[in-house]
Tab-separated table of C-alpha atoms in Angstrom:
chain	number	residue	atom	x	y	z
N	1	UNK	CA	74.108	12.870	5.446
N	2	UNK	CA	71.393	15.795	6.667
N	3	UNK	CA	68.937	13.575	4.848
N	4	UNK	CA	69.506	10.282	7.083
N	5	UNK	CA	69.827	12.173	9.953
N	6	UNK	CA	66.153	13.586	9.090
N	7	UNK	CA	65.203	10.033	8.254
N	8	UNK	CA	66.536	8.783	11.782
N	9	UNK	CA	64.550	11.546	13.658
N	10	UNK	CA	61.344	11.212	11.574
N	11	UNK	CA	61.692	7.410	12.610
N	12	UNK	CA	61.641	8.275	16.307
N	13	UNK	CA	59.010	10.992	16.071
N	14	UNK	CA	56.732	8.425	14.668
N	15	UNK	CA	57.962	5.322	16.802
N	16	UNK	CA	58.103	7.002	20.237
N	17	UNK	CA	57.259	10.084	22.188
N	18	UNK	CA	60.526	11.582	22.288
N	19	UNK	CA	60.234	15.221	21.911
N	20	UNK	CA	62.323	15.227	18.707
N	21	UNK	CA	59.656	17.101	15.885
N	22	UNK	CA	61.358	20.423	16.496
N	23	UNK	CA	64.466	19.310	14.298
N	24	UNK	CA	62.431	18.056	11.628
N	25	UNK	CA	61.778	20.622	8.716
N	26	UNK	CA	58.578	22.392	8.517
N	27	UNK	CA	57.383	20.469	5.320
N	28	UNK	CA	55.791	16.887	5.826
N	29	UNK	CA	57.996	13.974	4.796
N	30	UNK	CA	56.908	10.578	3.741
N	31	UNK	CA	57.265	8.097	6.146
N	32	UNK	CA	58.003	5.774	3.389
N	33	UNK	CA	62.147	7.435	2.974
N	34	UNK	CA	62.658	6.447	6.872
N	35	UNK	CA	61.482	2.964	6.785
N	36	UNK	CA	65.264	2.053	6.533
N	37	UNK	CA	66.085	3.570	10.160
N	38	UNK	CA	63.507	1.987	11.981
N	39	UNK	CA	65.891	-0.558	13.165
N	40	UNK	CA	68.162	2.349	14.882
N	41	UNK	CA	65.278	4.435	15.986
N	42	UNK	CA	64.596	0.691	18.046
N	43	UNK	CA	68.369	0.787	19.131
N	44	UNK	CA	67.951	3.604	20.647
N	45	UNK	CA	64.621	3.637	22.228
N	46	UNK	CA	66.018	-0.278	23.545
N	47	UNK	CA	68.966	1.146	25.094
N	48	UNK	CA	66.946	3.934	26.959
N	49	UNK	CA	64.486	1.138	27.993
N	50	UNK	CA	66.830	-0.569	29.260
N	51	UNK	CA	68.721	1.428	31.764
N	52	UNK	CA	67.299	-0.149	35.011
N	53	UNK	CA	69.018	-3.506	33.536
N	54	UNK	CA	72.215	-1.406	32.951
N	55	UNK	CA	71.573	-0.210	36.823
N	56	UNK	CA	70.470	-3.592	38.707
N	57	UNK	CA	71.157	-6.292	36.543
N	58	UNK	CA	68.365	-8.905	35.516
N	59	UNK	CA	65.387	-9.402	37.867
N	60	UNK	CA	61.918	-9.483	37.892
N	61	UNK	CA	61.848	-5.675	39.055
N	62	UNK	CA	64.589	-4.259	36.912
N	63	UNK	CA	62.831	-6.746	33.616
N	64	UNK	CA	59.004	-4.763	35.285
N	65	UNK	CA	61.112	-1.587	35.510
N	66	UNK	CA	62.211	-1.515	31.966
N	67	UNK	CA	59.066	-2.672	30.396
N	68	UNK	CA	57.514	0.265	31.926
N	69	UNK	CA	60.220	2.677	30.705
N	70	UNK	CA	59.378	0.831	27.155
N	71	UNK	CA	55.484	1.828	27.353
N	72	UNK	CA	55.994	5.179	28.389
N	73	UNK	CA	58.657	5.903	25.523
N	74	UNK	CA	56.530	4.433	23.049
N	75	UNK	CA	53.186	6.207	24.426
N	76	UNK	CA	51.569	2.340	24.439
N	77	UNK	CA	51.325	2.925	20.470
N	78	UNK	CA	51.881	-1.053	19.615
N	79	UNK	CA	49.837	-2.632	22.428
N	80	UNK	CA	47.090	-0.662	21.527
N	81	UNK	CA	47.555	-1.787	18.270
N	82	UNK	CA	47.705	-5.405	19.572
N	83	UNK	CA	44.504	-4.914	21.638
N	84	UNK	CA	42.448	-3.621	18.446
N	85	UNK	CA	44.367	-6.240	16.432
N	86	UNK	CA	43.016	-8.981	18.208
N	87	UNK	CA	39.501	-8.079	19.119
N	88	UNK	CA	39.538	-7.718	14.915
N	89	UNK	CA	39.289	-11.322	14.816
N	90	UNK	CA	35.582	-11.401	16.539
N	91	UNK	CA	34.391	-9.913	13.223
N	92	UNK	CA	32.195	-11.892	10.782
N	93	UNK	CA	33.506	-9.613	7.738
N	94	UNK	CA	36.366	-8.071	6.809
N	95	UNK	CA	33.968	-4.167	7.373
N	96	UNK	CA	33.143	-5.546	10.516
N	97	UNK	CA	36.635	-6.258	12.072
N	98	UNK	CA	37.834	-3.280	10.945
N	99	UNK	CA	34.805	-1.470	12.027
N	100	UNK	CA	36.082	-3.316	15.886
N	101	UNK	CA	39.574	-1.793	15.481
N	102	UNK	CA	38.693	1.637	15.093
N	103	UNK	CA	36.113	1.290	18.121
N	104	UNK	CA	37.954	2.588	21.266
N	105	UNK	CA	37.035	0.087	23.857
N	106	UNK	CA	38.873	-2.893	24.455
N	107	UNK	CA	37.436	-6.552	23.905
N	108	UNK	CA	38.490	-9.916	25.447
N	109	UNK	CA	40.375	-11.185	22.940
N	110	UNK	CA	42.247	-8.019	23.434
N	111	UNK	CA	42.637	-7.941	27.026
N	112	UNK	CA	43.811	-11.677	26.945
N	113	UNK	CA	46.480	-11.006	24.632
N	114	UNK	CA	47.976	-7.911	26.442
N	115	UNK	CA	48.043	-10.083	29.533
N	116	UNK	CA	49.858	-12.765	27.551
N	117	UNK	CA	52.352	-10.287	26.129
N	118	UNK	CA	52.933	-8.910	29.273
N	119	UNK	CA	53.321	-12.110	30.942
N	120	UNK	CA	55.747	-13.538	28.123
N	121	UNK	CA	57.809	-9.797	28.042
N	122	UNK	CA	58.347	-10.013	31.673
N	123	UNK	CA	59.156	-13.492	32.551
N	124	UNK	CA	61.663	-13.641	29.718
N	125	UNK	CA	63.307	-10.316	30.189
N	126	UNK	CA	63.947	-11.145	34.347
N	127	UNK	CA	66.341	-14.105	32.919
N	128	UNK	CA	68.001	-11.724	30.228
N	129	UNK	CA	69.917	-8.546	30.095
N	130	UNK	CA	69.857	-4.901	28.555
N	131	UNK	CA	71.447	-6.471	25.241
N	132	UNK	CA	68.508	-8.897	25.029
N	133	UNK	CA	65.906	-6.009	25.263
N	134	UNK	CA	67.681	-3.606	22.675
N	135	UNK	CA	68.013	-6.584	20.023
N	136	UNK	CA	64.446	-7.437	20.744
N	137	UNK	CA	63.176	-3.883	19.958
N	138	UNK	CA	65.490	-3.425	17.036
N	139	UNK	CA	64.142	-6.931	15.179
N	140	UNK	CA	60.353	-5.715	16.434
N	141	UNK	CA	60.573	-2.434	15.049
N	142	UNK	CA	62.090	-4.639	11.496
N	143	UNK	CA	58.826	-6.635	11.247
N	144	UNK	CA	56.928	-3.600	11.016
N	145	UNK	CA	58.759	-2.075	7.904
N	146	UNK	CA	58.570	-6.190	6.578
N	147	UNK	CA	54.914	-5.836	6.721
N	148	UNK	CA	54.572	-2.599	5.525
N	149	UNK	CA	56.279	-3.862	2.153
N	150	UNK	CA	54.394	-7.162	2.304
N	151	UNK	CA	50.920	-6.282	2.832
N	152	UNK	CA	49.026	-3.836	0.823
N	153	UNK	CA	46.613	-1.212	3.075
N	154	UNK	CA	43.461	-2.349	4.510
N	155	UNK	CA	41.840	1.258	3.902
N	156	UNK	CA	41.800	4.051	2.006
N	157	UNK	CA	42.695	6.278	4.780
N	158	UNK	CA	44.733	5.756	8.119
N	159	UNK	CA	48.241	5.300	8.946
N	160	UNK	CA	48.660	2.156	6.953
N	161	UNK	CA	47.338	3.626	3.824
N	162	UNK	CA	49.613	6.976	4.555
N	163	UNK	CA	52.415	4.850	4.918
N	164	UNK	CA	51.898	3.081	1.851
N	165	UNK	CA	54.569	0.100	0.907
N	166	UNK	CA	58.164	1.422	1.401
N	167	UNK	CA	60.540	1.541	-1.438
N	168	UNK	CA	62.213	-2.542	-1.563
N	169	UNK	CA	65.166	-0.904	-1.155
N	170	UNK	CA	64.699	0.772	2.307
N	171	UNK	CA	63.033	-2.622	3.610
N	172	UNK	CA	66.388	-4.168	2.669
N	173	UNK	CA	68.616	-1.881	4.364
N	174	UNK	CA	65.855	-2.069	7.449
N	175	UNK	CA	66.339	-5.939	7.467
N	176	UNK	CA	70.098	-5.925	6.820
N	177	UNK	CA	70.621	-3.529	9.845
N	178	UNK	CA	68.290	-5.308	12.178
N	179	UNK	CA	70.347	-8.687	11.639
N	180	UNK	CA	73.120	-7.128	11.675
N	181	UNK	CA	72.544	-5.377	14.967
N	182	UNK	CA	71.239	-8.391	16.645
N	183	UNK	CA	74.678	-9.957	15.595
N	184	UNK	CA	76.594	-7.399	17.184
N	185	UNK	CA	74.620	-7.388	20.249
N	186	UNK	CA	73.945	-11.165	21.090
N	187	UNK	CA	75.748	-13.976	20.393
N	188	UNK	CA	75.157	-15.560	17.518
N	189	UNK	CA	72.911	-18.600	18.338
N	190	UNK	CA	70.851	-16.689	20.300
N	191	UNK	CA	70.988	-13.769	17.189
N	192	UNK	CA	69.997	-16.169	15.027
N	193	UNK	CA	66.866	-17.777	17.401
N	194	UNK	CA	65.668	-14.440	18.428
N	195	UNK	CA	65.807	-13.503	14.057
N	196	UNK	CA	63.706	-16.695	13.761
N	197	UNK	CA	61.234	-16.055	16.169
N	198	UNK	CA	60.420	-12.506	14.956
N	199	UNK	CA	60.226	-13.627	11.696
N	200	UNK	CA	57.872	-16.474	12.039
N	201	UNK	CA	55.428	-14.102	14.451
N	202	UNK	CA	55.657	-11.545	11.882
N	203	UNK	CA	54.604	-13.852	9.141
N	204	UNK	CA	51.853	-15.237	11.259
N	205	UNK	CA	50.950	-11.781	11.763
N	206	UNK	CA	50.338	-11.065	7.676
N	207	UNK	CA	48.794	-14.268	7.474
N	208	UNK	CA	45.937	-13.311	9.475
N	209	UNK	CA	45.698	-9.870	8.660
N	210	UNK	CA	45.577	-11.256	4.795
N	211	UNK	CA	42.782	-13.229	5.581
N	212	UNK	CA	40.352	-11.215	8.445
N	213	UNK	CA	41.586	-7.793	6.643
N	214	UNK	CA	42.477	-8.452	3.256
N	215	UNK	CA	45.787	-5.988	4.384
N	216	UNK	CA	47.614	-3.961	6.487
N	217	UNK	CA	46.275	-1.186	8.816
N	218	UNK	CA	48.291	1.107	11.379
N	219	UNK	CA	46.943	-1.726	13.959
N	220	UNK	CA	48.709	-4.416	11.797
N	221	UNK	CA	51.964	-2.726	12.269
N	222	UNK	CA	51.930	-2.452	15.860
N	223	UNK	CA	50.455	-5.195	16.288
N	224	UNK	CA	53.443	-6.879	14.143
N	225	UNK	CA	56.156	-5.088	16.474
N	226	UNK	CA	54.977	-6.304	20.155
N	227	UNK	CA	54.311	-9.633	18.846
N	228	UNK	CA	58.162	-9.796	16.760
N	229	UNK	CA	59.486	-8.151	20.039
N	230	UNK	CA	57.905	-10.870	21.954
N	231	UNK	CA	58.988	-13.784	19.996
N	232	UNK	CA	62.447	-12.903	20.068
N	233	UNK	CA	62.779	-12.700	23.718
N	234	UNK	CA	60.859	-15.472	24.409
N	235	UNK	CA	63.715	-17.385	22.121
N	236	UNK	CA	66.515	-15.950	23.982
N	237	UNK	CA	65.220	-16.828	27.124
N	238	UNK	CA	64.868	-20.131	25.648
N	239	UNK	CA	67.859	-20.403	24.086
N	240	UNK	CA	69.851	-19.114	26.894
C-alpha cells in the first residue's frame, strides 16, 4: 500500500508543481512503476482546477478562471511541449526537428497551435462543468502513459528516453482507470465520446511523431496530453 501511495505522489511530482517531493524517499524511483497512477494524479489536479466551476458554475470567466488554475498547477509543462511539438514539424530531417524542439524560442506553428488550444479549451469548458474538466484531465494524462508504451524514445537522453516504455501492465491499469473514471464522472455517452476523442488525438499524435521523429520525446508526451485533453472536451461540448 506505501508503495502506491509513493507511486501516486511520484505521479504528481512529475505531472504538476505541487510541493509534494518531500514525502518521496531519498532514492530516485523510476518513473516507469507510476505510470499506472497518472490517471489519479489527473483526478486530482482536475478537481483542484476546477474549483471556480465548483464556485460559479459554467461561464466564460469561471471556464478562463479554471484554465488558468490548470497552467499554474501544471507549471505550463504540456503546452510547452505542444509549442516545441509543433514547430518540430518545420524540420526537413528528423536531427533537424528535434534540433527545433530543444531550441527555446517559440515558432509559428507553435504559437498558432497554443492559440487554437486555448481557443478550443475555453469555448468548450464555458458550456461544461467541473466534472467535464476532471474527466478531461484524467483521459489526457492516459494518452501520455499510451504513448509512452507505444512509441519507442526519440533520443538517447531526455525525459522520454528516462522514462523509457512502462511495464504493459501499468499502461493497462492507467487505461482501465481513466475509462473507468470518466464513467463515473460523466454520463456515459458523453464518457464514451470524450474516450473517443482522446484516443483518436492521441493516435494522431504517434502518427506524426513516428514519422517527423522516428519516436517519442518528453515534448511528445505533453504534447499528447493537451491535445487528448482537448479532444475530449471539445466532444463533450459537442455531445452535450
Amino acid at each position: 500500500m506505501r508503495a502506491r501511495a509513493q507511486d501516486l505522489v511520484l505521479a504528481l511530482v512529475f505531472l504538476s508543481r505541487l510541493p509534494l517531493g518531500r514525502f518521496l524517499p531519498p532514492q530516485v524511483l523510476p518513473l516507469g512503476r507510476a505510470v499506472w497512477a497518472f490517471p489519479l494524479a489527473g483526478a486530482i489536479i482536475g478537481a483542484i482546477a476546477a474549483l471556480p466551476l465548483w464556485a460559479f458554475g459554467p461561464g466564460l470567466l469561471p471556464a478562463a478562471l479554471a484554465l488558468a488554475l490548470l497552467v499554474w498547477l501544471t507549471g505550463a509543462l504540456h503546452e510547452d511541449a505542444l509549442a516545441d511539438f509543433a514547430d518540430a514539424g518545420g524540420g526537413r530531417t528528423r536531427e533537424d526537428s528535434l534540433r527545433i524542439m530543444r531550441d527555446s524560442t517559440i515558432g509559428a506553428y507553435g504559437a498558432s497551435a497554443l492559440v487554437a488550444v486555448y481557443g478550443l479549451r475555453l469555448a468548450a469548458l464555458a458550456a461544461l462543468g467541473p466534472m467535464a474538466l476532471i474527466a478531461s484531465v484524467v483521459v489526457g494524462r492516459a494518452a501520455a502513459v499510451g504513448l509512452m508504451r507505444a512509441l519507442p524514445p526519440a533520443r538517447t537522453d531526455g525525459l522520454g528516453h528516462d522514462a523509457g516504455r512502462p511495464p504493459a501492465r501499468g499502461v493497462t491499469i492507467a487505461l482501465a482507470l481513466a475509462a473507468l473514471l470518466a464513467l463515473v464522472l460523466l454520463p456515459p455517452v458523453p464518457a464514451l465520446a470524450a474516450l473517443a476523442a482522446a484516443l483518436v488525438a492521441a493516435a494522431l499524435v504517434a502518427r506524426r511523431a513516428r514519422r517527423i521523429l522516428g519516436g517519442q520525446t518528453g515534448d511528445v508526451l505533453g504534447a499528447g496530453v493537451i491535445l487528448a485533453e482537448t479532444a475530449a472536451l471539445v466532444a463533450l461540448a459537442l455531445a452535450g
